Amino acid sequence: MPDAAVLQNKKDTIKIVVLGAAGGIGQSLSLLIKSQLYYMVKTEKRLHLALYDINKDAIAGVVADMSHIDTPITISAHYSDSQDPNESLKACLTDASIVLIPAGVPRKPGMTRDDLFKINAGIVTQLTDSIIEYCDLKKLFILLISNPINSLIPVILNRFKNSNVVDSNIEKRLFGITTLDSTRGAIFLKDMLNDLKISSGLQLMEMPHVPVIGGHSGDTIIPVFSQCSAADNLSQDQISHLIHRIQYGGDEIVMAKKGKGSATLSMAHSSFKMLIKFIDLLLGNSNDITITSYISLTTLDDNEIATGGKELMSRINNLKYFAIPTVVSIDGIKEIKFKIIDYLNYNEFNELLPICLENLNSNIITGESFPK
Ligand code: NAD
Ligand code: LMR
């Protein structure tokens, strides 16, 4: 049985947990992990994938199906079947190295991500309580996918604070995944360059990198085209079109799916790209990784705020969360790359940033006020 094997060798095992694994993102992401991770990272260690969902029938079927995939990554299914539902979460979360959370409801046409707040805040709070109970918080990495990211990361961090476990430094290892915004930036830009036959310096099979900072909804999303040389030959109108498309890219999928959910496949792809970096870190293949994700700025000490973060912090008092490039080591956030703010162009700094900060602050207050 995979679990027994994992327990025997737990020091040599990287245990990846997906909570909400039977859903649209959960299934596709788990498939990528089970089928592709083996080819993406070099390791002598055991990789184990533990999948949990409240939908018992679905998760049992998903794991049965995936257990026929011929990679050495072991896999286990967890669902609340017993009189004590915590037993399944305990088995799933014990010895976890990294927990991905796509559990929660997605949008339907006409809804904003904020409309998901109440129900998803309840779900992530319950899951956070189990993480607090069963995981070693001094080592754990948590990657949140569920929306609204802007408000749910504060909900989770407050839950940790209220449980007096912040001395574990868990706030340095808690990340809201915003990668889908730069994934969209890259493909939308590449498509525009191809369609309009605009020269970019990119090879035929090369993708651009579009940095995106801020938050993950509407105008809290700040695509930073000033730091994307492939966009240098675009007009301001073309850049404005791309910015708007990235900010509201999620709506395109929600409309296309006609009430059957939001982005799942592109999100599974985006979170898998992020996960690979963390697995390299956990395996010791990299000492540091550089990622962009939505993080708590309270991980900063005063010295960092006084230097690199001065410009940003002067825009809004007490901004507590932001998506920004970050260097992460095995102990968590090591350096926040605030310089990106200094390099913003006039429009990014004077138009996009103030609107982002105003809305983000209100999303953060919503998160911090839960539960009232
Ligand atoms: P989905 O409905 O297909 O799947 C959600 C899964 O969560 C379901 O299987 C459900 O049974 C499970 N679940 C619900 N409550 C649970 C609980 N308490 N414990 C464990 N599992 C539970 O939804 P989806 O399309 O996979 O989207 C999931 C979330 O991800 C949504 O909130 C969506 O808005 C968000 N999302 C985020 C991004 C991003 O960029 N961060 C992108 C796309 C979607
Ligand atoms: C996205 O950006 O596609 C996700 O956040 C899902 C959504 O609700 O738009």
Coordinates of C-alpha atoms and ligand atoms in Angstrom, one line a residue:
M1 CA 0.0 0.0 0.0
P2 CA 1.4 3.4 -0.9
D3 CA 0.7 5.0 2.5
A4 CA 2.6 2.3 4.4
A5 CA 5.5 2.7 2.1
V6 CA 5.5 6.4 2.6
L7 CA 5.4 6.1 6.4
Q8 CA 8.4 3.7 6.4
N9 CA 10.5 6.1 4.3
K10 CA 9.1 9.5 5.3
K11 CA 12.5 11.2 5.5
D12 CA 13.2 10.2 1.9
T13 CA 9.8 11.1 0.7
I14 CA 8.4 14.3 -0.8
K15 CA 4.7 14.2 -0.1
I16 CA 2.6 16.4 -2.3
V17 CA -1.0 17.0 -1.1
V18 CA -3.9 18.3 -3.3
L19 CA -7.0 19.3 -1.3
G20 CA -10.0 19.5 -3.6
A21 CA -8.4 17.0 -6.0
A22 CA -11.6 15.7 -7.6
G23 CA -12.5 19.1 -9.1
G24 CA -11.7 20.6 -12.5
I25 CA -8.3 22.0 -11.4
G26 CA -7.6 19.3 -8.9
Q27 CA -8.0 16.4 -11.4
S28 CA -6.0 18.1 -14.2
L29 CA -3.2 19.2 -11.8
S30 CA -3.0 15.8 -10.2
L31 CA -2.8 14.2 -13.6
L32 CA 0.1 16.5 -14.5
I33 CA 1.9 15.6 -11.3
K34 CA 1.4 11.9 -11.6
S35 CA 2.2 11.7 -15.3
Q36 CA 4.7 14.5 -15.9
L37 CA 6.6 15.4 -12.7
Y38 CA 8.7 12.2 -12.9
Y39 CA 10.1 13.5 -16.3
M40 CA 10.6 17.1 -15.0
V41 CA 12.8 16.6 -11.9
K42 CA 15.9 14.6 -11.1
T43 CA 15.6 12.6 -7.8
E44 CA 16.5 9.6 -5.9
K45 CA 13.8 10.4 -3.4
R46 CA 10.3 8.9 -3.4
L47 CA 7.5 11.2 -4.6
H48 CA 4.1 10.6 -3.2
L49 CA 0.8 12.3 -4.2
A50 CA -2.0 12.4 -1.6
L51 CA -5.4 13.4 -3.0
Y52 CA -8.3 14.6 -0.8
D53 CA -11.8 15.7 -1.7
I54 CA -15.1 15.8 0.1
N55 CA -16.6 14.2 -3.0
K56 CA -15.9 10.6 -2.1
D57 CA -17.1 8.8 -5.2
A58 CA -15.3 11.2 -7.5
I59 CA -11.9 11.0 -5.7
A60 CA -12.0 7.2 -5.4
G61 CA -12.6 7.0 -9.2
V62 CA -9.9 9.6 -10.0
V63 CA -7.3 7.8 -7.9
A64 CA -8.2 4.3 -9.3
D65 CA -7.8 5.7 -12.8
M66 CA -4.5 7.5 -12.1
S67 CA -3.1 4.4 -10.4
H68 CA -2.9 2.8 -13.9
I69 CA -0.4 5.5 -15.0
D70 CA 3.1 4.0 -15.3
T71 CA 5.2 6.5 -13.3
P72 CA 6.9 5.6 -10.0
I73 CA 5.0 8.5 -8.2
T74 CA 2.9 6.7 -5.6
I75 CA -0.7 7.9 -5.0
S76 CA -3.4 7.7 -2.3
A77 CA -7.0 8.7 -2.1
H78 CA -8.5 10.4 1.0
Y79 CA -12.1 11.2 1.6
S80 CA -14.4 11.6 4.6
D81 CA -16.0 8.1 4.9
S82 CA -15.7 7.4 8.5
Q83 CA -17.6 8.6 11.6
D84 CA -14.6 10.8 12.3
P85 CA -14.0 12.8 9.1
N86 CA -10.8 14.2 10.5
E87 CA -9.2 10.8 10.1
S88 CA -9.0 11.1 6.4
L89 CA -7.5 14.6 6.5
K90 CA -5.0 13.4 9.1
A91 CA -3.9 10.5 6.9
C92 CA -3.7 12.8 3.9
L93 CA -1.8 15.7 5.6
T94 CA 0.6 13.9 7.9
D95 CA 4.2 14.3 6.7
A96 CA 3.1 16.6 3.9
S97 CA 6.0 18.6 2.3
I98 CA 3.7 20.8 0.2
V99 CA -0.1 21.4 0.1
L100 CA -1.9 22.7 -2.9
I101 CA -5.5 24.0 -2.3
P102 CA -7.9 24.1 -5.3
A103 CA -10.9 23.3 -3.0
G104 CA -13.8 25.7 -3.4
V105 CA -16.5 26.8 -5.8
P106 CA -15.7 28.4 -9.1
R107 CA -17.5 31.4 -10.7
K108 CA -20.6 31.3 -13.0
P109 CA -21.3 34.1 -15.6
G110 CA -22.3 37.3 -14.0
M111 CA -20.3 36.6 -10.8
T112 CA -17.1 38.2 -9.6
R113 CA -14.4 36.3 -7.7
D114 CA -15.5 38.3 -4.6
D115 CA -18.9 36.6 -4.8
L116 CA -17.1 33.3 -3.9
F117 CA -15.6 34.8 -0.8
K118 CA -18.1 33.6 1.9
I119 CA -18.3 30.0 0.9
N120 CA -14.6 29.6 -0.1
A121 CA -13.4 31.4 3.1
G122 CA -15.3 28.8 5.1
I123 CA -13.8 25.9 3.1
V124 CA -10.2 27.2 3.4
T125 CA -10.6 28.0 7.1
Q126 CA -11.7 24.4 7.8
L127 CA -8.8 23.1 5.7
T128 CA -6.3 25.4 7.5
D129 CA -7.4 24.1 10.8
S130 CA -6.6 20.6 9.7
I131 CA -3.2 21.8 8.3
I132 CA -2.5 23.3 11.7
E133 CA -3.4 20.1 13.4
Y134 CA -1.6 17.6 11.2
C135 CA 1.3 19.3 9.4
D136 CA 4.8 20.3 10.5
L137 CA 4.3 24.0 9.9
K138 CA 8.0 24.7 10.4
K139 CA 8.7 23.0 7.0
L140 CA 5.5 23.1 5.1
F141 CA 4.9 25.1 1.9
I142 CA 1.2 26.0 1.1
L143 CA 0.1 27.0 -2.4
L144 CA -3.4 28.4 -2.6
I145 CA -5.4 28.3 -5.8
S146 CA -9.0 28.9 -4.6
N147 CA -10.6 32.3 -5.2
P148 CA -10.7 35.1 -4.3
I149 CA -6.9 34.8 -3.7
N150 CA -6.7 38.5 -2.7
S151 CA -8.9 37.9 0.3
L152 CA -8.3 34.2 1.1
I153 CA -4.6 34.5 1.8
P154 CA -5.4 37.0 4.6
V155 CA -8.1 34.6 5.9
I156 CA -5.6 31.8 6.1
L157 CA -2.8 33.8 7.6
N158 CA -5.2 35.3 10.2
R159 CA -6.2 31.7 11.1
F160 CA -2.6 30.8 11.7
K161 CA -2.1 34.0 13.8
N162 CA -5.2 33.2 15.9
S163 CA -3.9 29.7 16.5
N164 CA -0.6 31.1 17.8
V165 CA 1.5 29.2 15.2
V166 CA 3.1 32.2 13.5
D167 CA 6.4 31.5 15.2
S168 CA 6.6 28.6 12.7
N169 CA 7.2 31.4 10.2
I170 CA 4.5 29.8 8.1
E171 CA 3.7 33.3 6.6
K172 CA 7.0 33.0 4.7
R173 CA 5.8 29.7 3.1
L174 CA 2.2 30.7 2.2
F175 CA 1.7 31.6 -1.5
G176 CA -1.4 32.6 -3.5
I177 CA -0.9 31.3 -7.1
T178 CA -1.2 34.2 -9.6
T179 CA 0.8 32.5 -12.3
L180 CA -2.2 32.2 -14.7
D181 CA -1.9 36.0 -15.3
S182 CA 1.6 35.8 -16.6
T183 CA 0.7 32.6 -18.5
R184 CA -2.1 34.6 -20.2
G185 CA 0.3 37.6 -20.8
A186 CA 2.7 35.3 -22.6
I187 CA 0.2 33.7 -24.9
F188 CA -1.9 36.8 -25.6
L189 CA 1.3 38.7 -26.5
K190 CA 2.7 35.9 -28.7
D191 CA -0.7 35.6 -30.5
M192 CA -0.8 39.4 -31.1
L193 CA 2.7 39.5 -32.4
N194 CA 2.1 36.6 -34.8
D195 CA -1.3 37.9 -36.0
L196 CA 0.0 41.4 -36.7
K197 CA 3.4 40.2 -37.9
I198 CA 5.2 42.6 -35.5
S199 CA 8.9 41.9 -35.0
S200 CA 9.8 41.1 -31.4
G201 CA 13.2 39.5 -31.3
L202 CA 11.6 36.2 -30.3
Q203 CA 12.4 32.9 -32.1
L204 CA 9.5 31.1 -33.7
M205 CA 9.2 28.6 -30.8
E206 CA 10.2 31.0 -28.0
M207 CA 7.7 32.4 -25.6
P208 CA 7.9 36.0 -24.1
H209 CA 7.8 36.6 -20.3
V210 CA 5.3 39.2 -19.2
P211 CA 5.8 40.1 -15.5
V212 CA 2.5 40.6 -13.6
I213 CA 2.3 42.0 -10.1
G214 CA -0.5 43.2 -7.8
G215 CA -3.4 40.8 -7.1
H216 CA -5.5 38.3 -8.9
S217 CA -8.7 39.9 -10.0
G218 CA -9.6 42.6 -12.6
D219 CA -7.8 45.8 -12.1
T220 CA -5.7 44.5 -9.2
I221 CA -3.8 42.7 -11.9
I222 CA -0.9 44.8 -13.2
P223 CA 0.8 43.4 -16.3
V224 CA 4.3 45.1 -16.6
F225 CA 4.9 45.5 -20.3
S226 CA 7.6 48.1 -19.7
Q227 CA 9.7 45.1 -18.6
C228 CA 8.9 42.9 -21.5
S229 CA 11.3 43.6 -24.4
A230 CA 9.2 41.4 -26.8
A231 CA 6.5 44.1 -26.6
D232 CA 8.8 47.0 -27.5
N233 CA 7.4 47.5 -31.0
L234 CA 3.7 47.6 -29.9
S235 CA 1.7 50.8 -29.8
Q236 CA 0.2 52.1 -26.6
D237 CA -3.3 51.1 -27.9
Q238 CA -2.0 47.5 -28.5
I239 CA -0.5 47.4 -25.0
S240 CA -3.7 48.8 -23.4
H241 CA -5.7 46.1 -25.2
L242 CA -3.4 43.4 -23.9
I243 CA -3.5 44.8 -20.3
H244 CA -7.3 44.7 -20.3
R245 CA -7.4 41.2 -21.8
I246 CA -5.0 39.9 -19.1
Q247 CA -7.0 41.6 -16.3
Y248 CA -10.3 40.1 -17.5
G249 CA -9.0 36.9 -19.1
G250 CA -10.8 34.8 -16.5
D251 CA -14.2 36.2 -17.7
E252 CA -13.5 34.8 -21.2
I253 CA -13.3 31.3 -19.8
V254 CA -16.3 31.7 -17.5
M255 CA -18.4 32.9 -20.5
A256 CA -17.1 30.1 -22.8
K257 CA -18.0 27.4 -20.2
K258 CA -21.5 28.8 -19.9
G259 CA -22.1 28.2 -16.2
K260 CA -19.9 25.0 -16.0
G261 CA -17.1 26.6 -14.1
S262 CA -14.0 28.7 -14.8
A263 CA -10.4 28.1 -16.0
T264 CA -9.2 24.6 -15.1
L265 CA -6.8 23.3 -17.7
S266 CA -4.8 26.5 -18.1
M267 CA -4.8 26.9 -14.3
A268 CA -3.6 23.3 -13.8
H269 CA -0.8 24.1 -16.3
S270 CA 0.1 27.3 -14.5
S271 CA 0.1 25.8 -11.0
F272 CA 2.2 22.8 -12.2
K273 CA 4.8 25.2 -13.6
M274 CA 5.0 26.8 -10.1
L275 CA 5.0 23.4 -8.4
I276 CA 8.0 22.1 -10.4
K277 CA 10.1 24.9 -8.9
F278 CA 9.0 24.1 -5.4
I279 CA 9.8 20.4 -5.9
D280 CA 13.3 21.3 -7.1
L281 CA 13.7 23.3 -3.9
L282 CA 12.4 20.5 -1.7
L283 CA 14.7 18.0 -3.4
G284 CA 17.7 20.2 -2.9
N285 CA 18.2 20.5 -6.7
S286 CA 17.9 24.3 -6.3
N287 CA 19.0 26.4 -3.3
D288 CA 16.7 29.3 -4.3
I289 CA 13.8 29.7 -6.7
T290 CA 12.4 33.0 -8.1
I291 CA 8.7 33.1 -8.4
T292 CA 5.9 35.6 -8.5
S293 CA 3.0 35.0 -6.2
Y294 CA 0.6 36.7 -3.8
I295 CA 2.4 36.9 -0.5
S296 CA 2.2 38.6 3.0
L297 CA 4.5 41.6 3.1
T298 CA 4.6 41.2 6.9
T299 CA 7.4 38.8 6.2
L300 CA 9.6 41.9 5.6
D301 CA 11.7 43.3 8.4
D302 CA 11.9 47.0 8.9
N303 CA 15.2 47.2 7.1
E304 CA 13.8 45.8 3.9
I305 CA 10.8 48.1 4.0
A306 CA 13.1 51.1 4.5
T307 CA 15.2 50.2 1.4
G308 CA 13.7 48.2 -1.5
G309 CA 10.1 48.6 -0.5
K310 CA 10.1 52.3 0.2
E311 CA 8.4 53.4 -3.0
L312 CA 5.6 50.8 -2.8
M313 CA 5.0 51.3 0.9
S314 CA 4.8 55.1 0.4
R315 CA 1.9 54.6 -2.0
I316 CA -0.4 53.1 0.6
N317 CA 0.0 52.9 4.3
N318 CA 0.1 49.4 5.7
L319 CA -0.3 47.4 2.5
K320 CA -0.1 43.9 3.8
Y321 CA -0.3 41.6 0.7
F322 CA 1.0 41.9 -2.9
A323 CA 1.9 39.7 -5.8
I324 CA 5.6 40.4 -6.6
P325 CA 8.7 38.6 -7.7
T326 CA 10.2 36.8 -4.7
V327 CA 13.3 34.7 -4.0
V328 CA 12.3 31.6 -2.0
S329 CA 14.7 29.2 -0.2
I330 CA 13.8 26.0 1.8
D331 CA 13.0 28.3 4.8
G332 CA 10.6 30.4 2.8
I333 CA 10.6 33.9 1.4
K334 CA 14.2 35.2 1.4
E335 CA 14.0 38.4 -0.7
I336 CA 11.2 40.4 -2.2
K337 CA 12.2 42.0 -5.5
F338 CA 10.8 45.5 -4.9
K339 CA 13.0 47.0 -7.6
I340 CA 10.2 46.1 -10.1
I341 CA 8.2 49.0 -8.7
D342 CA 11.0 51.5 -9.3
Y343 CA 11.1 50.4 -12.9
L344 CA 7.4 50.9 -13.7
N345 CA 6.7 53.3 -16.5
Y346 CA 4.5 56.4 -16.1
N347 CA 1.2 54.7 -17.0
E348 CA 2.0 51.6 -14.8
F349 CA 3.0 53.7 -11.8
N350 CA 0.4 56.5 -12.0
E351 CA -2.6 54.7 -13.6
L352 CA -2.5 51.0 -12.9
L353 CA -0.8 50.9 -9.5
P354 CA -3.1 53.3 -7.6
I355 CA -6.3 51.5 -8.8
C356 CA -4.8 48.2 -7.9
L357 CA -3.8 49.3 -4.4
E358 CA -7.2 50.8 -3.7
N359 CA -9.1 47.6 -4.7
L360 CA -6.5 45.3 -3.2
N361 CA -6.7 47.0 0.1
S362 CA -10.4 46.6 0.2
N363 CA -10.1 42.9 -0.7
I364 CA -7.5 42.5 2.1
I365 CA -9.9 44.2 4.7
T366 CA -12.6 41.7 3.6
G367 CA -10.3 38.8 4.2
E368 CA -9.1 40.1 7.6
S369 CA -12.6 40.7 8.8
F370 CA -13.5 37.0 8.4
P371 CA -15.3 35.6 10.4
K372 CA -17.1 38.6 11.8
Ligands
NAD1 P1 -14.5 22.6 -9.0 O1 -15.8 22.8 -8.5 O2 -14.4 21.9 -10.3 O3 -13.6 21.8 -7.9 C1 -13.6 22.1 -6.6 C2 -13.4 20.9 -5.8 O4 -13.3 21.2 -4.4 C3 -14.6 19.9 -5.9 O5 -14.2 18.6 -6.2 C4 -15.2 19.9 -4.5 O6 -15.8 18.6 -4.1 C5 -14.0 20.2 -3.7 N1 -14.3 20.7 -2.3 C6 -15.2 21.6 -1.9 N2 -15.2 21.8 -0.6 C7 -14.2 21.0 -0.1 C8 -13.6 20.8 1.1 N3 -14.1 21.4 2.2 N4 -12.5 20.0 1.2 C9 -12.0 19.4 0.1 N5 -12.5 19.6 -1.1 C10 -13.6 20.4 -1.2 O7 -13.7 24.0 -9.1 P2 -12.4 24.3 -9.9 O8 -12.8 24.8 -11.3 O9 -11.4 23.3 -9.7 O10 -11.9 25.7 -9.2 C11 -11.5 25.6 -7.8 C12 -11.2 27.0 -7.3 O11 -10.0 27.5 -8.0 C13 -12.3 28.0 -7.5 O12 -12.4 28.8 -6.3 C14 -11.8 28.9 -8.6 O13 -12.3 30.2 -8.6 C15 -10.3 28.9 -8.3 N6 -9.4 29.2 -9.5 C16 -8.3 29.9 -9.2 C17 -7.4 30.3 -10.2 C18 -6.2 31.1 -9.9 O14 -5.6 31.6 -10.8 N7 -5.7 31.1 -8.7 C19 -7.7 29.9 -11.5 C20 -8.9 29.2 -11.8 C21 -9.7 28.8 -10.7
LMR2 C1 -9.1 32.9 -13.7 O1 -8.4 33.9 -13.7 O2 -9.4 32.3 -14.7 C2 -9.5 32.4 -12.3 O3 -9.3 33.3 -11.3 C3 -11.0 31.9 -12.3 C4 -12.0 33.0 -12.5 O4 -12.9 33.0 -11.7 O5 -11.8 33.8 -13.4

